[in-house]
Coordinates of N, CA and C in Angstrom, one line a residue:
H1 N 16.2 6.2 -20.9 CA 17.5 7.4 -20.4 C 17.4 7.4 -19.0
V2 N 18.2 7.8 -18.6 CA 18.8 8.7 -17.2 C 18.6 10.1 -17.8
V3 N 17.7 10.7 -16.9 CA 17.8 12.8 -17.0 C 18.9 13.1 -16.3
D4 N 19.9 14.0 -17.3 CA 20.7 14.2 -16.8 C 20.4 15.4 -15.4
P5 N 21.1 15.6 -14.5 CA 21.5 16.5 -13.4 C 21.7 18.0 -14.0
Y6 N 21.0 18.9 -13.4 CA 21.3 20.0 -14.4 C 22.6 20.4 -14.0
D7 N 23.0 21.3 -15.6 CA 24.9 21.3 -15.3 C 24.7 22.6 -16.3
A8 N 24.8 24.1 -15.4 CA 24.9 25.2 -16.1 C 25.6 25.6 -17.1
K9 N 25.5 26.2 -17.8 CA 26.1 26.5 -19.2 C 25.7 28.2 -19.6
D10 N 26.3 28.7 -20.5 CA 26.6 29.7 -20.7 C 25.6 29.6 -21.7
W11 N 25.9 28.8 -22.9 CA 25.2 29.0 -24.4 C 24.1 27.5 -23.9
V12 N 24.0 27.3 -25.4 CA 23.2 26.4 -25.7 C 23.1 25.6 -26.9
G13 N 22.8 24.4 -26.7 CA 23.0 23.1 -28.1 C 24.1 22.7 -27.7
L14 N 24.8 22.1 -28.4 CA 25.8 21.4 -28.4 C 27.1 22.0 -29.7
G15 N 28.3 22.2 -28.6 CA 29.2 23.6 -28.9 C 29.6 23.2 -30.5
R16 N 30.7 24.2 -30.8 CA 30.7 24.6 -31.8 C 31.9 23.4 -32.4
L17 N 31.7 23.1 -33.6 CA 32.9 22.4 -34.3 C 33.1 22.5 -35.5
M18 N 34.2 22.8 -35.6 CA 35.3 22.8 -36.7 C 34.4 24.4 -37.5
G19 N 34.6 24.9 -36.4 CA 34.3 26.8 -37.1 C 33.5 26.5 -37.5
I20 N 32.5 25.4 -36.9 CA 30.7 26.1 -37.7 C 30.0 27.2 -36.5
G21 N 29.4 28.1 -36.7 CA 28.5 28.9 -36.2 C 29.1 30.1 -35.2
S22 N 29.0 30.9 -35.2 CA 29.5 32.0 -34.3 C 29.0 31.9 -33.1
G23 N 27.5 31.1 -32.9 CA 27.3 31.5 -31.3 C 27.1 32.9 -30.6
A24 N 26.8 33.3 -32.0 CA 26.2 34.8 -30.9 C 25.2 34.8 -30.1
F25 N 24.8 35.5 -28.7 CA 23.7 35.5 -28.1 C 23.0 36.2 -28.8
D26 N 23.2 37.2 -29.8 CA 21.9 38.2 -30.5 C 21.4 38.1 -31.6
A27 N 22.2 36.4 -32.0 CA 22.0 36.0 -33.4 C 20.9 36.0 -34.1
R28 N 20.2 37.0 -35.0 CA 19.2 36.7 -35.8 C 18.7 35.6 -36.7
Y29 N 17.5 35.5 -36.6 CA 16.5 34.0 -37.1 C 15.7 34.3 -37.9
A30 N 15.9 33.3 -39.0 CA 14.8 33.2 -40.1 C 13.5 32.8 -39.3
D31 N 12.4 33.2 -40.2 CA 11.5 32.2 -39.8 C 11.2 30.8 -40.4
A32 N 12.0 30.4 -41.2 CA 12.3 28.7 -40.9 C 13.9 28.6 -41.2
L33 N 14.3 27.4 -41.4 CA 15.3 26.7 -41.6 C 15.2 25.5 -41.4
D34 N 16.3 24.8 -42.5 CA 15.9 23.5 -42.9 C 17.0 22.7 -43.8
Y35 N 17.6 22.0 -42.1 CA 19.1 21.2 -42.9 C 19.1 20.0 -43.4
R36 N 17.8 19.2 -43.3 CA 17.9 18.0 -43.8 C 18.6 17.2 -45.1
K37 N 18.6 18.5 -45.9 CA 19.4 18.2 -47.4 C 20.6 18.1 -46.7
H38 N 21.0 17.9 -45.2 CA 22.8 18.0 -45.0 C 22.7 16.7 -44.7
C39 N 21.8 16.0 -43.9 CA 21.8 15.0 -43.2 C 21.6 13.6 -43.7
A40 N 22.2 12.3 -43.2 CA 22.5 11.3 -43.7 C 21.5 10.8 -43.2
D41 N 20.7 9.6 -43.9 CA 19.6 8.4 -44.2 C 20.0 8.7 -42.4
V42 N 18.8 8.6 -42.0 CA 18.3 8.0 -40.5 C 18.0 6.7 -40.4
V43 N 19.3 5.4 -39.9 CA 19.5 4.1 -39.1 C 17.8 3.6 -38.6
D44 N 17.6 2.6 -38.9 CA 17.2 1.8 -38.0 C 18.2 1.3 -36.9
Q45 N 18.1 1.9 -35.6 CA 18.9 1.3 -34.6 C 18.9 0.1 -33.7
G46 N 17.4 -0.6 -34.2 CA 17.1 -1.7 -33.6 C 17.3 -1.9 -32.2
L47 N 17.6 -2.7 -32.0 CA 18.2 -3.2 -30.8 C 19.4 -2.7 -29.7
G48 N 19.9 -1.8 -30.4 CA 20.6 -1.6 -30.0 C 20.7 -0.1 -28.8
N49 N 19.8 0.2 -29.1 CA 19.1 1.3 -27.6 C 20.3 2.2 -27.3
C50 N 20.3 2.9 -28.6 CA 21.9 4.0 -28.2 C 21.3 5.2 -29.1
C51 N 20.2 5.7 -28.9 CA 20.1 6.6 -29.7 C 20.4 8.1 -29.5
V52 N 21.2 7.9 -27.7 CA 22.1 8.7 -27.8 C 23.1 9.2 -28.8
G53 N 24.4 7.7 -28.7 CA 24.7 8.0 -29.0 C 25.1 8.2 -30.8
E54 N 23.7 7.7 -31.0 CA 23.3 7.8 -32.9 C 23.2 9.6 -33.3
S55 N 22.5 10.1 -32.1 CA 22.2 11.6 -32.0 C 23.7 12.4 -32.3
V56 N 24.6 11.9 -31.2 CA 25.6 12.8 -31.0 C 26.3 12.7 -32.1
C57 N 26.7 11.1 -33.0 CA 27.5 11.3 -34.1 C 26.5 12.2 -35.5
A58 N 24.9 12.0 -35.4 CA 24.9 12.3 -36.2 C 24.9 13.8 -36.4
I59 N 24.8 14.6 -35.2 CA 25.2 16.3 -35.1 C 26.2 16.8 -35.9
V60 N 27.6 15.5 -35.6 CA 29.0 15.7 -35.7 C 28.9 15.5 -37.7
D61 N 28.4 14.7 -38.1 CA 28.2 14.8 -39.4 C 27.5 15.5 -40.2
T62 N 26.4 16.1 -39.6 CA 25.5 16.8 -40.1 C 26.9 18.1 -40.1
Q63 N 27.1 18.7 -38.9 CA 27.7 19.9 -39.3 C 28.9 20.1 -40.3
A64 N 29.7 18.4 -40.1 CA 31.1 18.6 -41.0 C 29.8 18.6 -42.4
R65 N 29.3 17.9 -43.0 CA 28.6 18.2 -44.2 C 27.9 19.7 -44.5
L66 N 27.6 20.6 -43.6 CA 27.4 21.8 -43.5 C 28.4 22.8 -44.3
I67 N 29.6 22.3 -43.6 CA 30.6 23.1 -44.4 C 31.5 22.5 -45.6
G68 N 30.9 21.1 -46.5 CA 31.3 20.8 -47.3 C 32.3 18.9 -47.3
R69 N 32.3 19.1 -45.6 CA 33.2 17.8 -45.4 C 32.6 16.7 -45.1
V70 N 32.9 15.4 -46.3 CA 32.4 14.2 -45.8 C 33.6 13.4 -45.4
Q71 N 33.0 12.5 -44.5 CA 34.2 11.8 -43.5 C 33.6 10.7 -42.8
P72 N 34.0 9.4 -42.3 CA 33.3 8.4 -42.2 C 32.5 8.7 -41.3
Y73 N 30.9 8.2 -41.0 CA 30.1 8.1 -40.4 C 30.4 7.4 -39.5
G74 N 29.7 8.2 -37.8 CA 30.3 7.7 -36.6 C 29.7 6.7 -36.1
S75 N 30.1 6.0 -35.3 CA 29.9 4.9 -34.6 C 29.4 4.8 -33.5
R76 N 27.4 5.0 -33.7 CA 26.8 5.5 -32.5 C 27.0 4.2 -30.9
F77 N 27.2 3.1 -31.9 CA 28.2 2.0 -30.8 C 29.0 2.5 -29.7
A78 N 29.7 3.0 -30.3 CA 31.6 3.7 -29.5 C 31.2 4.9 -29.1
A79 N 30.0 5.5 -29.3 CA 29.5 6.6 -28.6 C 29.1 6.6 -27.5
Y80 N 28.3 5.6 -27.4 CA 26.8 5.0 -26.4 C 27.7 4.5 -25.4
S81 N 28.9 3.2 -25.6 CA 29.7 2.6 -25.1 C 30.2 3.2 -23.8
I82 N 30.8 4.0 -24.7 CA 32.0 5.1 -24.2 C 31.4 5.5 -23.0
G83 N 30.0 6.4 -23.5 CA 29.3 6.9 -22.4 C 28.8 6.5 -21.2
R84 N 29.1 4.9 -21.6 CA 28.3 4.5 -20.5 C 29.3 3.7 -19.4
A85 N 31.1 3.7 -20.3 CA 31.4 3.4 -19.2 C 31.7 3.9 -18.6
L86 N 32.0 5.5 -18.7 CA 32.2 6.9 -18.2 C 31.2 6.8 -17.0
G87 N 30.4 6.3 -17.1 CA 29.3 6.1 -15.6 C 29.4 5.5 -14.8
T88 N 30.4 4.3 -15.2 CA 29.9 3.1 -14.4 C 31.8 2.4 -13.9
G89 N 31.6 1.9 -13.2 CA 33.3 1.5 -12.8 C 33.7 0.6 -14.1
A90 N 35.3 0.5 -13.8 CA 35.9 -0.3 -14.8 C 35.6 -2.3 -14.4
D91 N 35.4 -2.2 -13.6 CA 34.9 -3.6 -13.2 C 33.1 -4.2 -13.2
Q92 N 32.5 -3.0 -13.5 CA 31.1 -3.3 -13.4 C 31.1 -3.5 -14.8
P93 N 29.5 -4.4 -15.1 CA 29.5 -4.3 -16.4 C 28.6 -3.4 -17.0
L94 N 28.6 -3.8 -18.4 CA 28.2 -2.5 -19.1 C 26.9 -2.5 -19.5
L95 N 25.9 -2.5 -18.1 CA 24.4 -2.9 -19.0 C 23.7 -1.5 -19.8
D96 N 22.5 -1.6 -20.1 CA 22.2 -1.1 -21.4 C 20.5 -0.1 -19.9
V97 N 21.2 0.3 -19.2 CA 19.9 0.6 -18.5 C 20.1 2.3 -18.8
G98 N 20.5 2.9 -19.6 CA 20.2 4.2 -19.8 C 21.5 5.2 -19.5
V99 N 21.6 5.9 -20.2 CA 22.5 7.0 -19.9 C 22.6 8.4 -19.8
Q100 N 23.2 9.5 -19.0 CA 23.5 10.3 -18.9 C 23.6 10.9 -20.6
P101 N 22.6 11.7 -21.6 CA 23.4 12.2 -22.5 C 24.9 13.4 -22.2
R102 N 24.6 14.0 -21.3 CA 26.1 14.8 -21.2 C 27.4 13.7 -21.1
L103 N 27.4 12.4 -20.7 CA 28.0 11.7 -20.6 C 28.5 11.0 -21.8
V104 N 27.3 11.0 -22.9 CA 28.0 10.7 -24.1 C 28.7 11.7 -24.8
V105 N 28.2 13.1 -24.8 CA 28.9 14.1 -25.1 C 30.3 14.7 -24.7
K106 N 30.4 14.2 -23.3 CA 32.0 14.2 -23.1 C 32.8 13.7 -23.4
G107 N 32.5 12.2 -23.6 CA 33.0 11.0 -24.1 C 33.4 11.2 -25.2
V108 N 32.8 11.9 -26.2 CA 33.4 12.4 -27.8 C 33.9 13.5 -27.9
Q109 N 33.6 14.1 -26.5 CA 34.7 15.4 -26.8 C 36.3 15.2 -26.1
R110 N 36.2 13.5 -24.9 CA 37.6 12.9 -24.6 C 38.5 12.3 -25.9
Y111 N 37.1 11.6 -26.9 CA 38.2 10.6 -27.4 C 37.6 10.6 -28.7
G112 N 37.0 11.1 -29.3 CA 36.6 11.8 -30.8 C 35.2 10.7 -31.0
I113 N 35.1 11.0 -32.3 CA 33.9 9.9 -33.5 C 34.7 8.7 -33.7
V114 N 34.8 7.9 -33.7 CA 35.2 6.6 -33.9 C 34.5 5.5 -35.5
A115 N 35.3 5.9 -36.4 CA 34.3 5.4 -37.7 C 33.3 4.2 -37.3
L116 N 32.0 4.0 -37.6 CA 30.9 3.0 -37.9 C 31.8 1.6 -38.0
D117 N 32.5 1.4 -39.0 CA 33.0 -0.1 -39.5 C 34.1 0.0 -38.6
R118 N 34.5 0.6 -37.7 CA 35.5 0.7 -36.9 C 34.9 -0.5 -35.5
W119 N 33.6 -0.1 -35.0 CA 33.1 -0.8 -33.9 C 31.6 -0.8 -34.3
H120 N 31.5 -1.6 -34.2 CA 29.5 -2.1 -34.9 C 29.0 -3.5 -34.3
P121 N 29.3 -3.1 -33.4 CA 28.6 -4.9 -32.6 C 27.1 -5.2 -32.8
E122 N 26.9 -6.1 -32.4 CA 25.6 -6.7 -32.7 C 25.3 -7.9 -31.7
G123 N 23.4 -7.9 -31.3 CA 23.3 -8.7 -30.5 C 23.5 -8.3 -29.0
E124 N 24.3 -9.3 -28.2 CA 24.3 -8.9 -26.7 C 25.7 -7.9 -26.6
D125 N 26.9 -8.4 -27.7 CA 28.0 -7.4 -28.0 C 27.7 -5.9 -27.8
V126 N 26.6 -5.2 -27.6 CA 26.2 -4.1 -27.8 C 26.6 -3.7 -26.4
N127 N 27.0 -4.6 -24.9 CA 26.9 -4.7 -24.0 C 28.4 -4.7 -23.6
A128 N 29.3 -5.1 -24.3 CA 30.7 -5.1 -24.4 C 31.3 -3.8 -24.4
R129 N 32.2 -3.8 -23.7 CA 32.9 -2.9 -23.1 C 34.2 -2.4 -24.8
P130 N 34.6 -1.6 -25.5 CA 35.1 -0.8 -26.6 C 36.2 -1.4 -26.8
P131 N 36.6 -2.2 -27.8 CA 38.5 -2.5 -27.5 C 39.4 -1.3 -27.4
F132 N 39.8 -1.5 -26.5 CA 41.2 -0.3 -26.3 C 41.5 0.3 -27.2
D133 N 41.5 -0.5 -28.3 CA 42.4 0.5 -29.3 C 40.9 1.5 -30.3
V134 N 39.8 1.5 -30.0 CA 38.5 2.1 -30.4 C 38.9 3.7 -29.5
L135 N 39.2 3.7 -28.2 CA 39.9 4.9 -27.9 C 40.6 5.8 -28.6
H136 N 41.3 5.3 -28.9 CA 42.7 6.3 -30.1 C 42.1 6.1 -31.9
M137 N 41.0 5.6 -31.8 CA 40.3 5.7 -33.4 C 39.7 7.0 -33.8
G138 N 39.2 7.8 -32.4 CA 38.6 9.0 -33.0 C 39.6 10.0 -33.2
T139 N 40.0 10.0 -33.9 CA 40.9 11.3 -34.5 C 39.9 12.2 -35.7
S140 N 38.6 11.7 -36.7 CA 38.4 12.7 -37.5 C 37.7 13.8 -37.0
A141 N 37.6 13.5 -35.9 CA 36.0 14.5 -35.5 C 35.6 14.9 -33.9
A142 N 35.4 15.9 -33.3 CA 35.2 15.9 -31.9 C 34.2 16.9 -31.6
V143 N 33.6 17.2 -30.7 CA 33.3 17.8 -29.8 C 33.6 18.9 -28.9
E144 N 33.6 20.2 -29.4 CA 34.4 21.1 -29.2 C 34.2 21.6 -27.4
G145 N 33.0 21.3 -27.2 CA 31.7 22.0 -26.3 C 30.2 21.8 -26.3
Y146 N 29.7 22.0 -25.2 CA 28.0 22.0 -25.4 C 28.0 22.9 -24.4
A147 N 26.0 23.1 -24.3 CA 25.6 23.5 -23.5 C 24.2 23.1 -23.1
R148 N 23.4 23.9 -22.2 CA 22.4 23.1 -22.3 C 21.3 24.3 -22.5
I149 N 20.0 24.2 -23.2 CA 19.1 24.8 -23.4 C 17.9 24.6 -21.7
V150 N 17.5 25.3 -21.3 CA 16.8 25.3 -20.3 C 15.4 26.0 -20.1
E151 N 15.5 27.5 -20.8 CA 14.2 27.8 -21.1 C 13.8 28.3 -22.2
D152 N 13.4 29.2 -22.5 CA 12.4 30.3 -24.1 C 13.3 28.8 -25.1
V153 N 12.2 28.0 -24.9 CA 12.9 27.3 -25.9 C 13.1 27.1 -27.0
V154 N 12.1 27.6 -28.0 CA 11.6 28.1 -29.2 C 12.6 28.8 -29.8
T155 N 12.6 30.0 -29.2 CA 14.0 30.9 -29.4 C 15.0 30.5 -29.5
Q156 N 15.2 29.8 -28.3 CA 16.9 29.4 -28.2 C 17.1 27.8 -29.4
F157 N 16.2 27.2 -29.6 CA 16.4 26.8 -30.9 C 16.8 27.1 -32.1
A158 N 15.9 27.9 -32.1 CA 16.0 29.0 -34.2 C 17.5 29.2 -33.6
M159 N 18.0 30.1 -32.7 CA 19.1 31.2 -32.3 C 20.3 29.9 -32.7
A160 N 20.0 28.9 -32.0 CA 21.2 27.7 -32.4 C 21.4 27.8 -33.5
L161 N 20.3 26.8 -34.0 CA 20.2 26.5 -35.6 C 20.8 27.8 -36.3
T162 N 20.3 28.7 -35.9 CA 21.1 29.5 -37.5 C 22.2 30.2 -37.5
S163 N 22.6 30.1 -36.0 CA 24.3 30.6 -35.6 C 25.3 28.8 -36.0
G164 N 24.7 28.1 -36.8 CA 25.3 26.9 -37.3 C 25.5 25.7 -36.1
F165 N 25.1 25.8 -34.8 CA 24.5 24.5 -34.1 C 23.5 24.0 -34.6
V166 N 23.7 22.4 -33.9 CA 22.7 21.2 -34.1 C 22.2 21.0 -32.8
P167 N 21.2 21.1 -32.1 CA 21.1 20.7 -31.1 C 19.8 19.2 -30.8
M168 N 20.3 18.6 -29.8 CA 19.4 17.0 -29.9 C 18.2 17.4 -28.7
F169 N 17.7 16.8 -28.5 CA 16.6 16.7 -27.4 C 16.1 15.3 -26.9
A170 N 15.3 14.9 -26.0 CA 15.2 14.0 -25.4 C 13.1 14.0 -24.9
M171 N 12.4 12.8 -25.0 CA 11.6 13.1 -25.1 C 10.6 11.7 -25.1
P172 N 9.6 11.9 -24.1 CA 9.0 10.6 -23.1 C 8.3 9.9 -24.8
V173 N 8.0 9.0 -24.7 CA 7.4 8.7 -26.2 C 6.6 7.6 -25.6
D174 N 5.6 6.8 -26.9 CA 4.5 5.5 -26.7 C 4.4 5.0 -28.2
Q175 N 3.8 4.5 -28.0 CA 3.3 3.5 -29.2 C 3.0 4.1 -30.5
A176 N 1.9 5.5 -30.1 CA 2.1 6.2 -31.6 C 3.2 6.6 -32.0
Y177 N 3.8 7.0 -31.1 CA 5.7 7.7 -32.0 C 5.9 6.6 -32.9
V178 N 6.0 5.4 -32.2 CA 6.9 3.7 -32.7 C 6.3 3.8 -34.1
D179 N 4.7 4.0 -33.9 CA 3.9 3.4 -35.3 C 4.0 4.7 -36.4
L180 N 4.7 5.4 -36.5 CA 4.9 6.5 -37.2 C 5.6 6.3 -38.4
D181 N 5.1 7.0 -39.6 CA 5.5 6.5 -40.8 C 6.1 7.6 -41.8
G182 N 5.9 8.4 -41.3 CA 6.2 9.8 -42.3 C 5.3 10.4 -42.4
S183 N 3.7 9.9 -42.7 CA 3.1 10.8 -43.3 C 2.4 11.8 -43.0
A184 N 2.5 11.6 -41.1 CA 1.7 12.8 -40.5 C 2.6 12.5 -39.1
T185 N 2.0 14.1 -38.9 CA 2.9 14.7 -37.3 C 2.7 14.2 -36.0
Y186 N 3.7 13.7 -35.7 CA 3.2 12.8 -34.5 C 2.2 14.0 -33.0
P187 N 1.1 13.5 -32.8 CA 0.3 14.4 -32.0 C 0.5 14.4 -30.7
G188 N 1.8 14.0 -30.0 CA 2.1 14.0 -28.2 C 1.5 12.9 -28.2
L189 N 1.5 12.6 -26.4 CA 1.7 11.4 -25.7 C 0.1 11.3 -26.0
Q190 N 0.3 9.8 -26.3 CA -1.5 9.5 -26.5 C -1.6 8.4 -25.6
G191 N -0.4 7.2 -25.1 CA -0.8 6.4 -24.3 C 0.1 6.0 -23.2
E192 N 0.2 4.9 -22.8 CA 1.9 4.2 -22.1 C 2.9 4.6 -22.0
V193 N 3.6 5.5 -21.9 CA 4.9 5.9 -21.7 C 6.2 4.7 -22.0
L194 N 6.3 4.3 -22.9 CA 7.6 3.3 -23.5 C 8.8 3.4 -22.9
G195 N 9.4 5.0 -22.7 CA 10.5 5.2 -22.8 C 10.7 6.5 -23.0
G196 N 12.2 6.6 -23.0 CA 12.5 8.6 -23.6 C 13.4 7.9 -24.7
H197 N 13.5 9.3 -25.9 CA 14.1 8.6 -27.3 C 14.4 9.9 -27.6
M198 N 16.0 10.3 -27.3 CA 17.0 11.3 -27.9 C 16.8 11.5 -29.0
Q199 N 16.7 12.7 -29.8 CA 16.6 13.3 -31.4 C 17.6 14.2 -31.1
V200 N 17.5 14.4 -32.9 CA 18.3 15.6 -33.0 C 17.2 16.6 -34.2
L201 N 17.3 18.3 -33.9 CA 16.6 18.8 -34.7 C 17.4 19.4 -35.6
V202 N 17.4 19.4 -36.5 CA 17.8 19.7 -37.8 C 16.8 21.1 -38.8
G203 N 15.8 21.3 -38.1 CA 15.0 22.4 -38.2 C 14.2 23.1 -37.8
Y204 N 13.3 24.0 -38.0 CA 12.1 24.4 -37.9 C 10.9 25.4 -38.6
D205 N 9.7 26.1 -38.4 CA 8.9 26.7 -39.4 C 8.3 27.2 -37.5
L206 N 8.5 28.5 -37.9 CA 8.0 29.5 -36.9 C 6.6 30.1 -37.7
G207 N 6.1 29.6 -38.8 CA 4.8 30.5 -39.6 C 3.8 30.1 -39.3

């Protein structure tokens, strides 16, 4: 991924969506919270290399489920492709060289979430620009606003989650991360860095 330049904001996490969360700075938080029962199944992203798009779509979907709303799952390809397009000229190829996560968020702010069954390219088509009508298909949900966590990360993540926000984060990963099967906790970098991976935080345990 391409690291975002610092973009100062007053609050942290992805912004309120459909009235989720008060966003109060002095929000009290519990010792533990778990939103996993409100999450869709994690999909194999294969060679799409669009973990940023998947994360944003997962956030929108999870926040919708938190208020009992079920909607078509978003297209990670559309979210990521639009973000990539915002970072390149109209006459430049849409090469997958990583994209600033903020551009994907801004793309969803502008165009909304496109249903997965509308834009689901495979193979080299993941580098194609979405058809023009895709930009008019994102009507079911959109990101209202977003901000960045820059310090006191544990406390701010906890406050964001208990206020109804669903944050995402990126970290460098290695083969030990790729080999995870759910039976153990990732111990941190053990070998050569393979790249960066965007993920969604849906709970915590401070006990």
